[in-house]
Amino acid sequence: MKYTARVWKFGDNINTDLILPILAFYLTPQEQTKFVFKANRPGWVELVQPGDIIVGGNNFGTGSSRPAARSLKNLGLGCMVANSINGLFFRNCVNFAFPAMECPGVFDGFNEGDVAEIDFDAATVKNTTQNKTLPGIALPPKLLELLKAGGIYPLLEKEGSIAPRK
Amino acid sequence: MGMTVAEKILARNGGLKKVSPGDVVTVEVAAVILIDNNFQANVRVDILKMRDPSRVIVAFDHRVPAGNQQSAAAHVAGRELVKKFGIKRFHDVGPNQGIAHQLIADHGYALPGTVLLCSDSHTCSAGVFNCVARGVGGPDVVYAAIKGETWFRVGETIRYNIEGKLATAVTMKDVFLDMAGRYGDHATLNVEFGGSGVAGLSMDARKTLTTMAAEISAEFATFEPDDVMLDWVRKRNPTPFEAVYPDKDANYKEVRKLNLSAVAPMVALPDSIIGNVRPVADAVGTTINQAFVGSCANGTLEDLTLVAKVLEGHKVSPNVRFLVTPGSNNIYREALRTGIIQKLADAGAMVTPSTCGACGGGHMGVVGPGETCITATTRNFKGRMGDPTARIFMGSPATIAASAITGVITDPREFIK
Ligand code: SF4
């Protein structure tokens, strides 16, 4: 599983209130994407191209359990890497099938707009603009499989534990 | 090397002799709590199977009573699930309502030595009962409700030895803020509390600490068991359990001291706790529009009693909306019985039904553009309690009450000597 695209940089302790603000709480998942980073980076959602990659600092996704990872996926982003990812947010990334990997030092390894090549199987992060490669932290095999399978709900649907979603 | 409390609980419930940091383990989950947010139309899935409905608890808390049609519809969907699977432990809108994490304490739902899950990030609260408890988000809580199991990556543990005694007008909220200010976030790490100072702390006070552990991004926050805790659970839940003590040679990443005696009233400045904690003096004099005491961290009887004590002989400033929200209706009734609510109301506070309410900025007590609020809740991110231009300071219930009286952020030691 490989992603190649330009990167957008976000710093330390990016919280889920910034990704999915309370104002968007009752909206449909697609409508919610318009509010991503509205408070800290207004207008950004208009600039995102399908497949773009987020590069984050430390403890990306701290805060509440709201489905903020789903908003990043629905916005059309390809994947994300960060120095470190909040444990709860990471679970939601895997479960909603938004690929996310930790890679210590990745924040300083990119300028905004550089092109990244992220390989989840090899757990490597390449800055193709600067021709540098950083080692990422490999996802446990079980979670990588879950990501590739499209997250937790398709799995539960297939085995008949939940009703098919519309 | 021996194991920490969290490692031992994970090993036991994963059917393993030993776990070590870095392992990914699948564990049995003894209690799964679904909250009203899980039934909102934009996240709900229709559960068809449940391995063991007796492990599932349903508690409506974030938007109670329903404030709009979407929340009312979520409650309807939740009630249908309860009926479909015959779930007995159900906290609907009504006399048994409350914030899930408070209900866990009120009813002894968290059994020492077990694993407890809820989607909500402050589920670490139940770690005060010697549980491995964590917020896992919507999909994982659905999975656990269906299968009775979940996975965790084992993290390293930092041990905190609590010593000394709290000074007058200082609470465990201040201790937490002080600790967060000193050590920053604990992402991927567990925190474990024990030490000679624990005995002098009520369960309410201890629970503030484990609940707030979400704000330092800890994986699990667990207390070592003692008789006060064990009696608390036994009195409320007849199910047998086996508490877990850390091994003598447990492998901690670091052992630190929390000296309660050395802590003074603290505040967090707006937008975050991490990197933003100061002595209350740094914020003193800031004009406020709203003051709030409540949430799963500070809606306990002890918190309400402290607020009443600060307010004694004073009135809430006419320029301040002072909201007080008991963490559960058990607490509400107890505070009525002991006369606390009368005192709060007479002083000019608005006592609301028990709910998450203003803590989450989505139900009631929402703050408007440019306003300033000081809160004894869990989180002060930008936009957390309403408009993103509002400033949210955080402090102890004593600091909030003192500020509500004067209309500006105030050191509580002015009112409690
Ligand atoms: S009281 Fe606040 S922090 Fe606690 S569960 Fe409710 S919204 Fe979350």
Coordinates of C-alpha atoms and ligand atoms in Angstrom, one line a residue:
Chain A
M1 CA 0.0 0.0 0.0
K2 CA 1.7 3.2 -1.3
Y3 CA 0.7 6.8 -1.5
T4 CA 2.5 9.5 -3.5
A5 CA 1.3 13.2 -3.3
R6 CA 2.2 16.6 -2.1
V7 CA 2.1 17.3 1.7
W8 CA 0.4 19.8 4.0
K9 CA 2.0 20.4 7.3
F10 CA 0.3 20.7 10.7
G11 CA 2.2 21.1 14.0
D12 CA 2.0 19.5 17.4
N13 CA -1.1 18.5 19.4
I14 CA -3.6 19.1 16.6
N15 CA -6.9 18.2 18.3
T16 CA -10.1 16.7 17.1
D17 CA -12.1 19.9 17.9
L18 CA -10.1 21.5 15.1
I19 CA -10.7 18.7 12.6
L20 CA -14.4 18.2 13.4
P21 CA -15.7 21.3 15.3
I22 CA -18.9 21.1 17.4
L23 CA -20.7 23.3 14.8
A24 CA -20.6 20.4 12.4
F25 CA -21.8 17.8 15.0
Y26 CA -25.2 17.0 13.4
L27 CA -24.2 17.3 9.8
T28 CA -23.8 14.5 7.3
P29 CA -20.3 13.1 7.1
Q30 CA -19.8 14.7 3.7
E31 CA -21.0 18.1 5.0
Q32 CA -18.7 17.8 8.0
T33 CA -15.6 17.9 5.8
K34 CA -16.2 21.6 5.0
F35 CA -15.4 22.4 8.6
V36 CA -12.0 20.7 8.8
F37 CA -9.4 23.1 10.3
K38 CA -11.8 26.0 9.9
A39 CA -10.7 27.6 13.2
N40 CA -7.0 27.3 12.6
R41 CA -6.7 27.3 8.8
P42 CA -9.8 28.8 7.2
G43 CA -10.1 28.1 3.5
W44 CA -7.7 25.1 3.5
V45 CA -10.4 22.6 2.6
E46 CA -10.8 24.3 -0.8
L47 CA -7.1 23.8 -1.6
V48 CA -6.9 20.1 -0.9
Q49 CA -6.6 17.9 -3.9
P50 CA -7.6 14.2 -3.9
G51 CA -4.8 12.1 -2.5
D52 CA -3.0 14.8 -0.7
I53 CA -1.0 13.9 2.4
I54 CA -0.9 15.4 5.9
V55 CA 2.4 15.6 7.7
G56 CA 1.9 16.3 11.4
G57 CA 4.0 16.9 14.5
N58 CA 3.6 15.3 17.9
N59 CA 0.5 13.7 19.3
F60 CA -1.6 14.4 16.2
G61 CA -5.4 13.9 16.9
T62 CA -5.4 14.5 20.6
G63 CA -8.8 15.1 22.2
S64 CA -12.3 13.7 21.9
S65 CA -13.4 10.4 20.3
R66 CA -15.5 12.1 17.5
P67 CA -15.0 10.6 14.1
A68 CA -12.5 13.2 13.0
A69 CA -10.4 10.6 11.0
R70 CA -13.5 9.9 8.9
S71 CA -13.6 13.6 8.0
L72 CA -10.0 13.5 6.8
K73 CA -10.8 10.5 4.7
N74 CA -14.0 12.0 3.3
L75 CA -12.2 15.2 2.4
G76 CA -10.2 13.1 -0.1
L77 CA -6.8 13.0 1.6
G78 CA -4.8 9.9 0.8
C79 CA -3.1 9.3 4.2
M80 CA -1.2 10.9 7.0
V81 CA 2.1 10.6 8.8
A82 CA 3.1 12.4 12.0
N83 CA 6.0 12.3 14.5
S84 CA 3.5 10.6 16.8
I85 CA -0.3 10.0 16.7
N86 CA -2.7 10.1 19.6
G87 CA -3.8 6.5 20.5
L88 CA -7.5 7.1 20.3
F89 CA -7.3 9.0 17.0
F90 CA -5.1 6.2 15.6
R91 CA -7.7 3.6 16.4
N92 CA -10.3 5.7 14.6
C93 CA -7.9 6.1 11.6
V94 CA -7.6 2.3 11.2
N95 CA -11.2 1.7 11.9
F96 CA -12.4 4.2 9.3
A97 CA -9.7 3.1 6.9
F98 CA -7.8 6.3 6.8
P99 CA -4.1 5.2 6.5
A100 CA -1.9 6.7 9.2
M101 CA 1.6 6.0 10.3
E102 CA 4.0 7.3 12.9
C103 CA 7.4 8.4 11.7
P104 CA 9.6 10.2 14.3
G105 CA 11.2 13.3 12.8
V106 CA 8.8 13.5 9.8
F107 CA 7.7 17.0 10.6
D108 CA 11.1 18.4 10.2
G109 CA 11.8 16.2 7.2
F110 CA 9.3 18.1 4.9
N111 CA 8.5 21.6 3.7
E112 CA 4.9 22.2 2.9
G113 CA 4.4 21.3 -0.8
D114 CA 7.1 18.7 -1.0
V115 CA 6.1 15.4 -2.5
A116 CA 6.0 12.4 -0.2
E117 CA 6.0 8.7 -1.1
I118 CA 4.6 6.7 1.8
D119 CA 4.9 2.9 1.8
F120 CA 2.8 1.3 4.5
D121 CA 4.1 -2.2 3.9
A122 CA 7.8 -1.3 4.0
A123 CA 7.1 1.4 6.7
T124 CA 9.1 4.1 4.9
V125 CA 8.5 7.8 4.3
K126 CA 10.3 9.3 1.3
N127 CA 10.6 13.0 0.6
T128 CA 10.9 12.7 -3.2
T129 CA 11.5 16.5 -3.5
Q130 CA 14.5 16.4 -1.2
N131 CA 15.4 12.8 -2.0
K132 CA 15.5 11.7 1.7
T133 CA 13.9 8.6 3.2
L134 CA 12.9 8.2 6.8
P135 CA 12.0 5.0 8.6
G136 CA 8.4 4.9 9.8
I137 CA 6.9 2.7 12.6
A138 CA 5.3 -0.3 11.0
L139 CA 1.7 -0.9 11.8
P140 CA 1.0 -4.3 13.5
P141 CA 0.1 -6.7 10.8
K142 CA -3.4 -7.2 12.1
L143 CA -4.1 -3.4 11.8
L144 CA -2.5 -3.1 8.4
E145 CA -4.8 -5.8 7.2
L146 CA -7.9 -4.1 8.7
L147 CA -6.9 -0.9 7.0
K148 CA -6.6 -2.6 3.6
A149 CA -9.9 -4.3 4.2
G150 CA -11.6 -0.9 4.5
G151 CA -11.9 -0.7 8.2
I152 CA -14.0 -2.2 10.9
Y153 CA -17.6 -1.7 9.5
P154 CA -17.2 -3.6 6.2
L155 CA -15.8 -6.5 8.3
L156 CA -18.8 -6.5 10.6
E157 CA -21.2 -6.2 7.7
K158 CA -19.7 -9.2 5.9
E159 CA -20.1 -11.4 8.9
G160 CA -23.6 -10.2 9.5
S161 CA -23.0 -8.5 12.8
I162 CA -24.3 -5.2 11.6
A163 CA -26.8 -4.3 8.9
P164 CA -25.4 -3.1 5.6
R165 CA -24.9 0.6 5.7
K166 CA -26.5 2.7 3.0
Chain B
M1 CA 11.2 -7.9 35.3
G2 CA 7.7 -7.7 36.7
M3 CA 4.6 -6.0 35.4
T4 CA 2.8 -2.8 36.1
V5 CA -0.9 -2.7 37.0
A6 CA -2.0 -2.1 33.4
E7 CA 0.3 -4.8 32.1
K8 CA -1.0 -7.3 34.6
I9 CA -4.6 -6.5 33.8
L10 CA -3.9 -6.8 30.0
A11 CA -2.1 -10.1 30.5
R12 CA -4.9 -11.6 32.7
N13 CA -7.7 -10.6 30.3
G14 CA -5.7 -11.6 27.3
G15 CA -5.1 -15.1 28.7
L16 CA -1.3 -14.5 28.7
K17 CA 1.3 -15.0 31.4
K18 CA 3.2 -11.9 30.5
V19 CA 2.9 -8.8 28.3
S20 CA 5.6 -6.3 27.5
P21 CA 5.6 -2.8 26.0
G22 CA 5.2 -3.0 22.2
D23 CA 3.0 -6.1 22.3
V24 CA -0.5 -6.0 20.7
V25 CA -2.9 -8.0 22.7
T26 CA -6.5 -9.1 22.3
V27 CA -8.4 -8.9 25.6
E28 CA -11.8 -9.8 27.0
V29 CA -13.9 -6.7 27.8
A30 CA -16.0 -6.9 31.0
A31 CA -18.1 -3.8 30.4
V32 CA -18.9 -1.8 27.3
I33 CA -20.7 1.5 27.6
L34 CA -22.7 3.0 24.7
I35 CA -23.6 6.7 25.1
D36 CA -26.2 8.8 23.3
N37 CA -23.6 10.2 20.8
N38 CA -23.2 6.6 19.5
F39 CA -26.7 6.7 18.2
Q40 CA -26.6 10.0 16.3
A41 CA -27.7 9.5 12.7
N42 CA -24.3 10.4 11.2
V43 CA -22.5 7.7 13.1
R44 CA -25.0 5.1 14.0
V45 CA -24.8 1.5 12.8
D46 CA -27.5 -1.1 13.2
I47 CA -26.1 -3.9 15.5
L48 CA -27.6 -7.3 14.7
K49 CA -25.7 -9.6 17.1
M50 CA -24.2 -9.3 20.6
R51 CA -22.2 -12.1 22.2
D52 CA -23.2 -11.1 25.7
P53 CA -25.7 -8.2 26.3
S54 CA -25.1 -8.4 30.0
R55 CA -21.7 -6.8 29.5
V56 CA -23.3 -3.8 27.7
I57 CA -24.4 -0.6 29.5
V58 CA -26.3 2.2 27.7
A59 CA -26.2 5.7 29.2
F60 CA -27.5 8.8 27.6
D61 CA -25.4 11.7 28.8
H62 CA -24.1 14.2 26.3
R63 CA -27.4 15.7 25.2
V64 CA -29.9 15.1 28.0
P65 CA -32.8 15.9 28.0
A66 CA -32.7 16.1 24.2
G67 CA -32.2 19.7 23.1
N68 CA -33.1 19.1 19.4
Q69 CA -34.7 16.6 17.1
Q70 CA -31.4 14.9 16.1
S71 CA -30.7 14.1 19.8
A72 CA -34.2 13.0 20.4
A73 CA -33.9 10.6 17.4
A74 CA -30.6 9.3 18.8
H75 CA -32.3 8.6 22.1
V76 CA -35.1 6.7 20.2
A77 CA -32.5 4.6 18.4
G78 CA -30.7 3.9 21.7
R79 CA -33.9 2.7 23.4
E80 CA -34.6 0.4 20.5
L81 CA -31.3 -1.3 20.9
V82 CA -31.8 -1.6 24.6
K83 CA -35.1 -3.3 23.9
K84 CA -33.8 -5.5 21.1
F85 CA -31.1 -7.1 23.3
G86 CA -32.8 -6.8 26.7
I87 CA -30.0 -4.6 28.1
K88 CA -30.7 -4.3 31.8
R89 CA -28.2 -1.5 32.7
F90 CA -29.8 1.4 30.9
H91 CA -29.7 5.0 32.0
D92 CA -32.4 6.8 30.1
V93 CA -33.4 10.4 30.5
G94 CA -34.9 10.5 34.0
P95 CA -34.1 9.7 37.6
N96 CA -31.1 7.5 36.8
Q97 CA -29.5 9.8 34.2
G98 CA -25.9 11.0 34.5
I99 CA -22.6 11.2 32.8
A100 CA -21.5 7.7 31.9
H101 CA -18.1 8.1 33.7
Q102 CA -19.9 9.2 36.8
L103 CA -22.5 6.5 36.6
I104 CA -19.7 3.9 36.5
A105 CA -18.5 5.3 39.8
D106 CA -22.0 5.6 41.3
H107 CA -22.9 2.0 40.4
G108 CA -19.6 0.2 40.7
Y109 CA -19.7 -0.8 37.0
A110 CA -15.9 -0.9 36.8
L111 CA -14.6 -4.0 38.5
P112 CA -11.0 -4.0 39.6
G113 CA -8.7 -6.1 37.5
T114 CA -11.0 -5.9 34.4
V115 CA -11.2 -4.1 31.1
L116 CA -13.8 -1.4 30.4
L117 CA -14.5 0.4 27.2
C118 CA -16.6 3.3 26.0
S119 CA -16.2 5.4 22.9
D120 CA -15.7 8.6 24.9
S121 CA -12.2 9.9 25.4
H122 CA -12.6 10.3 29.2
T123 CA -13.2 6.7 29.8
C124 CA -9.8 6.5 31.5
S125 CA -11.8 7.9 34.5
A126 CA -12.7 4.3 35.5
G127 CA -9.0 3.5 36.0
V128 CA -9.5 4.8 39.5
F129 CA -11.1 1.5 40.2
N130 CA -8.0 -0.4 39.2
C131 CA -9.4 -1.0 35.7
V132 CA -7.8 -0.9 32.3
A133 CA -10.3 1.6 30.8
R134 CA -10.1 3.6 27.6
G135 CA -12.0 5.6 25.2
V136 CA -11.8 3.9 21.8
G137 CA -14.1 5.8 19.5
G138 CA -17.4 4.7 17.9
P139 CA -16.3 1.7 15.7
D140 CA -14.3 0.0 18.4
V141 CA -17.1 0.3 20.9
V142 CA -19.5 -1.2 18.4
Y143 CA -17.0 -4.1 17.8
A144 CA -16.6 -4.7 21.5
A145 CA -20.4 -4.6 22.1
I146 CA -20.7 -7.3 19.4
K147 CA -17.8 -9.5 20.3
G148 CA -16.9 -8.8 23.9
E149 CA -13.3 -8.2 23.1
T150 CA -10.9 -5.5 21.8
W151 CA -7.2 -5.0 21.1
F152 CA -4.6 -2.8 22.8
R153 CA -1.0 -2.0 22.1
V154 CA 0.9 -2.3 25.4
G155 CA 2.6 1.0 26.3
E156 CA 5.3 1.8 28.9
T157 CA 4.1 3.0 32.3
I158 CA 5.1 6.0 34.4
R159 CA 4.5 5.5 38.1
Y160 CA 3.4 8.5 40.2
N161 CA 3.8 8.1 43.9
I162 CA 1.4 10.5 45.7
E163 CA 2.6 12.0 48.9
G164 CA 1.6 14.6 51.4
K165 CA -1.8 16.4 51.9
L166 CA -3.7 19.0 50.0
A167 CA -3.5 22.5 51.3
T168 CA -6.6 24.5 52.0
A169 CA -8.5 25.6 48.9
V170 CA -6.4 23.2 46.7
T171 CA -8.0 20.3 44.9
M172 CA -6.9 17.4 42.8
K173 CA -7.7 19.5 39.8
D174 CA -4.8 21.8 40.7
V175 CA -2.6 18.8 41.3
F176 CA -3.5 17.5 37.8
L177 CA -2.8 20.9 36.2
D178 CA 0.5 21.2 38.1
M179 CA 1.5 17.7 36.9
A180 CA 0.4 18.4 33.3
G181 CA 2.4 21.7 33.4
R182 CA 5.5 20.0 34.7
Y183 CA 5.6 16.8 32.6
G184 CA 3.5 17.6 29.5
D185 CA 1.7 14.9 27.5
H186 CA 2.1 11.2 28.1
A187 CA 1.1 10.0 24.6
T188 CA 1.5 6.2 24.2
L189 CA 2.3 5.8 27.9
N190 CA 0.3 4.5 30.8
V191 CA 0.2 6.3 34.2
E192 CA -0.1 4.5 37.4
F193 CA -0.9 6.1 40.8
G194 CA -0.1 4.9 44.3
G195 CA 1.8 6.0 47.3
S196 CA 1.2 7.1 50.9
G197 CA -0.9 10.1 50.0
V198 CA -3.6 8.1 48.4
A199 CA -5.2 7.1 51.7
G200 CA -6.1 10.7 52.5
L201 CA -7.9 11.2 49.2
S202 CA -11.6 10.5 48.7
M203 CA -12.7 8.5 45.6
D204 CA -14.2 11.7 44.2
A205 CA -10.8 13.4 44.4
R206 CA -8.9 10.4 43.0
K207 CA -11.3 10.2 40.1
T208 CA -10.6 13.8 39.0
L209 CA -7.0 12.7 38.4
T210 CA -7.8 9.6 36.3
T211 CA -10.5 11.4 34.3
M212 CA -8.1 14.3 33.5
A213 CA -5.5 11.8 32.3
A214 CA -7.2 12.0 28.9
E215 CA -5.8 15.5 28.6
I216 CA -2.2 14.3 28.8
S217 CA -3.1 11.6 26.2
A218 CA -2.3 8.7 28.5
E219 CA -3.3 5.3 27.3
F220 CA -4.5 4.1 30.7
A221 CA -4.5 5.7 34.1
T222 CA -4.8 3.2 36.9
F223 CA -4.7 3.4 40.7
E224 CA -3.2 0.7 42.9
P225 CA -6.1 -0.8 44.9
D226 CA -6.7 0.1 48.6
D227 CA -9.5 -0.6 51.0
V228 CA -11.3 2.7 50.4
M229 CA -11.7 1.8 46.7
L230 CA -12.4 -1.9 47.2
D231 CA -15.1 -1.2 49.7
W232 CA -16.6 1.4 47.4
V233 CA -17.0 -1.2 44.6
R234 CA -18.2 -4.0 46.9
K235 CA -20.9 -1.8 48.3
R236 CA -22.3 -1.1 44.9
N237 CA -21.7 -4.3 42.8
P238 CA -22.0 -7.8 44.2
T239 CA -20.0 -9.4 41.3
P240 CA -16.8 -10.9 42.6
F241 CA -13.5 -9.6 41.3
E242 CA -9.8 -9.8 41.8
A243 CA -7.9 -6.6 42.1
V244 CA -4.4 -6.2 40.7
Y245 CA -1.3 -4.9 42.4
P246 CA 1.9 -4.0 40.6
D247 CA 4.8 -6.4 40.9
K248 CA 7.5 -5.3 43.3
D249 CA 10.0 -5.3 40.4
A250 CA 7.6 -3.8 37.9
N251 CA 9.3 -2.3 34.9
Y252 CA 8.5 1.4 34.9
K253 CA 9.7 3.9 32.4
E254 CA 10.1 6.4 35.2
V255 CA 9.0 6.8 38.8
R256 CA 7.9 10.3 39.9
K257 CA 6.7 12.0 43.0
L258 CA 3.5 14.0 43.3
N259 CA 3.8 16.0 46.5
L260 CA 0.2 17.2 47.2
S261 CA 1.5 19.6 50.0
A262 CA 3.5 21.6 47.5
V263 CA 0.6 22.4 45.1
A264 CA -1.1 25.8 45.0
P265 CA -4.2 26.8 42.9
M266 CA -3.4 26.5 39.2
V267 CA -5.2 27.5 36.0
A268 CA -4.8 26.6 32.3
L269 CA -4.9 29.5 29.9
P270 CA -7.3 29.2 26.9
D271 CA -6.9 26.7 24.0
S272 CA -4.9 23.9 25.7
I273 CA -3.7 22.5 29.0
I274 CA -0.4 21.2 27.7
G275 CA 2.1 24.0 27.7
N276 CA -0.4 26.4 29.1
V277 CA -0.6 25.9 32.9
R278 CA 0.1 28.8 35.2
P279 CA -0.3 29.7 38.9
V280 CA -3.8 31.3 39.3
A281 CA -2.1 34.6 40.0
D282 CA -1.2 34.9 36.3
A283 CA -4.8 35.0 35.3
V284 CA -6.2 36.9 38.3
G285 CA -8.3 39.9 37.3
T286 CA -9.4 38.6 33.9
T287 CA -13.1 39.5 33.5
I288 CA -15.4 36.5 32.9
N289 CA -18.9 36.1 31.4
Q290 CA -19.5 32.5 32.4
A291 CA -18.3 30.2 35.1
F292 CA -19.0 26.4 35.0
V293 CA -18.6 23.5 37.4
G294 CA -19.5 20.1 36.2
S295 CA -18.4 17.2 33.9
C296 CA -17.1 13.8 34.5
A297 CA -14.1 15.3 36.2
N298 CA -15.7 17.8 38.6
G299 CA -19.5 17.1 39.0
T300 CA -19.1 15.1 42.2
L301 CA -20.8 15.7 45.5
E302 CA -17.5 16.8 46.9
D303 CA -17.1 19.4 44.1
L304 CA -20.6 20.7 44.7
T305 CA -20.0 20.9 48.4
L306 CA -16.8 22.8 47.9
V307 CA -18.6 25.3 45.6
A308 CA -21.3 25.8 48.2
K309 CA -18.6 26.4 50.9
V310 CA -16.9 29.1 48.8
L311 CA -20.2 30.8 48.0
E312 CA -21.3 30.8 51.7
G313 CA -22.2 34.4 52.6
H314 CA -21.7 35.7 49.1
K315 CA -23.6 36.2 45.9
V316 CA -22.7 35.4 42.3
S317 CA -21.7 38.5 40.4
P318 CA -24.6 39.9 38.3
N319 CA -22.2 39.9 35.3
V320 CA -21.6 36.2 35.5
R321 CA -23.7 33.2 34.5
F322 CA -22.7 30.6 37.0
L323 CA -23.7 27.1 35.9
V324 CA -23.4 24.1 38.2
T325 CA -24.2 20.6 36.7
P326 CA -24.1 17.6 39.0
G327 CA -22.4 14.6 37.3
S328 CA -25.4 12.3 37.9
N329 CA -28.9 12.5 39.3
N330 CA -27.7 10.4 42.3
I331 CA -25.4 13.3 43.1
Y332 CA -28.2 15.8 42.4
R333 CA -30.5 14.1 44.9
E334 CA -27.8 13.8 47.5
A335 CA -27.0 17.5 47.1
L336 CA -30.7 18.3 47.5
R337 CA -30.9 16.2 50.6
T338 CA -27.8 17.8 52.2
G339 CA -29.0 21.3 51.4
I340 CA -26.2 22.0 49.0
I341 CA -28.4 22.8 46.0
Q342 CA -30.4 25.3 48.1
K343 CA -27.2 27.1 49.0
L344 CA -26.1 27.2 45.4
A345 CA -29.4 28.5 44.2
D346 CA -29.7 31.1 46.9
A347 CA -26.3 32.4 46.0
G348 CA -27.3 32.8 42.4
A349 CA -25.9 29.8 40.7
M350 CA -28.0 27.9 38.1
V351 CA -28.1 24.3 38.9
T352 CA -28.9 22.2 35.8
P353 CA -30.0 18.6 35.3
S354 CA -27.1 16.2 35.3
T355 CA -25.6 15.9 31.8
C356 CA -22.4 16.7 30.0
G357 CA -24.1 19.9 29.1
A358 CA -21.8 23.0 28.8
C359 CA -18.6 20.8 29.0
G360 CA -19.0 19.8 25.4
G361 CA -20.3 23.0 24.0
G362 CA -23.1 21.3 22.1
H363 CA -26.1 21.2 24.4
M364 CA -26.6 24.1 26.9
G365 CA -24.6 26.8 28.5
V366 CA -22.8 27.3 25.1
V367 CA -20.5 30.4 25.1
G368 CA -20.8 33.1 22.5
P369 CA -18.3 35.1 20.3
G370 CA -15.6 36.9 22.2
E371 CA -16.8 35.7 25.6
T372 CA -14.6 34.5 28.4
C373 CA -15.5 31.4 30.5
I374 CA -13.7 29.8 33.4
T375 CA -14.5 26.1 33.8
A376 CA -13.9 23.2 36.1
T377 CA -14.4 20.6 33.4
T378 CA -12.0 18.5 31.3
R379 CA -11.0 20.4 28.2
N380 CA -10.4 23.9 27.0
F381 CA -9.6 23.6 23.3
K382 CA -10.5 26.4 21.0
G383 CA -14.2 26.1 20.3
R384 CA -14.7 23.4 22.8
M385 CA -17.5 25.1 24.7
G386 CA -19.0 27.0 21.8
D387 CA -17.8 29.9 19.6
P388 CA -14.1 29.5 18.6
T389 CA -13.4 33.1 19.5
A390 CA -14.4 32.5 23.1
R391 CA -11.6 32.1 25.7
I392 CA -11.8 29.2 28.1
F393 CA -9.7 29.2 31.2
M394 CA -9.7 26.1 33.4
G395 CA -9.3 25.8 37.2
S396 CA -10.6 24.0 40.2
P397 CA -14.2 24.2 41.4
A398 CA -13.0 26.4 44.2
T399 CA -11.3 28.8 41.8
I400 CA -14.4 28.8 39.5
A401 CA -16.7 29.6 42.5
A402 CA -14.5 32.4 43.8
S403 CA -14.3 33.9 40.2
A404 CA -18.1 33.7 39.9
I405 CA -18.5 35.8 43.0
T406 CA -16.1 38.5 41.9
G407 CA -16.7 38.5 38.2
V408 CA -13.0 38.2 37.5
I409 CA -10.6 35.2 37.8
T410 CA -9.9 35.0 41.5
D411 CA -7.6 33.0 43.8
P412 CA -9.9 30.8 45.9
R413 CA -7.7 31.3 49.0
E414 CA -9.4 34.7 49.3
F415 CA -12.6 32.9 50.2
I416 CA -11.4 29.8 51.9
K417 CA -8.8 30.4 54.6
Ligands
SF4_1 S1 -18.6 15.6 30.9 FE1 -17.4 16.5 29.2 S2 -15.5 15.4 29.1 FE2 -16.9 14.2 30.4 S3 -17.9 12.8 28.9 FE3 -19.2 14.6 29.0 S4 -18.5 16.0 27.4 FE4 -16.9 14.4 27.7

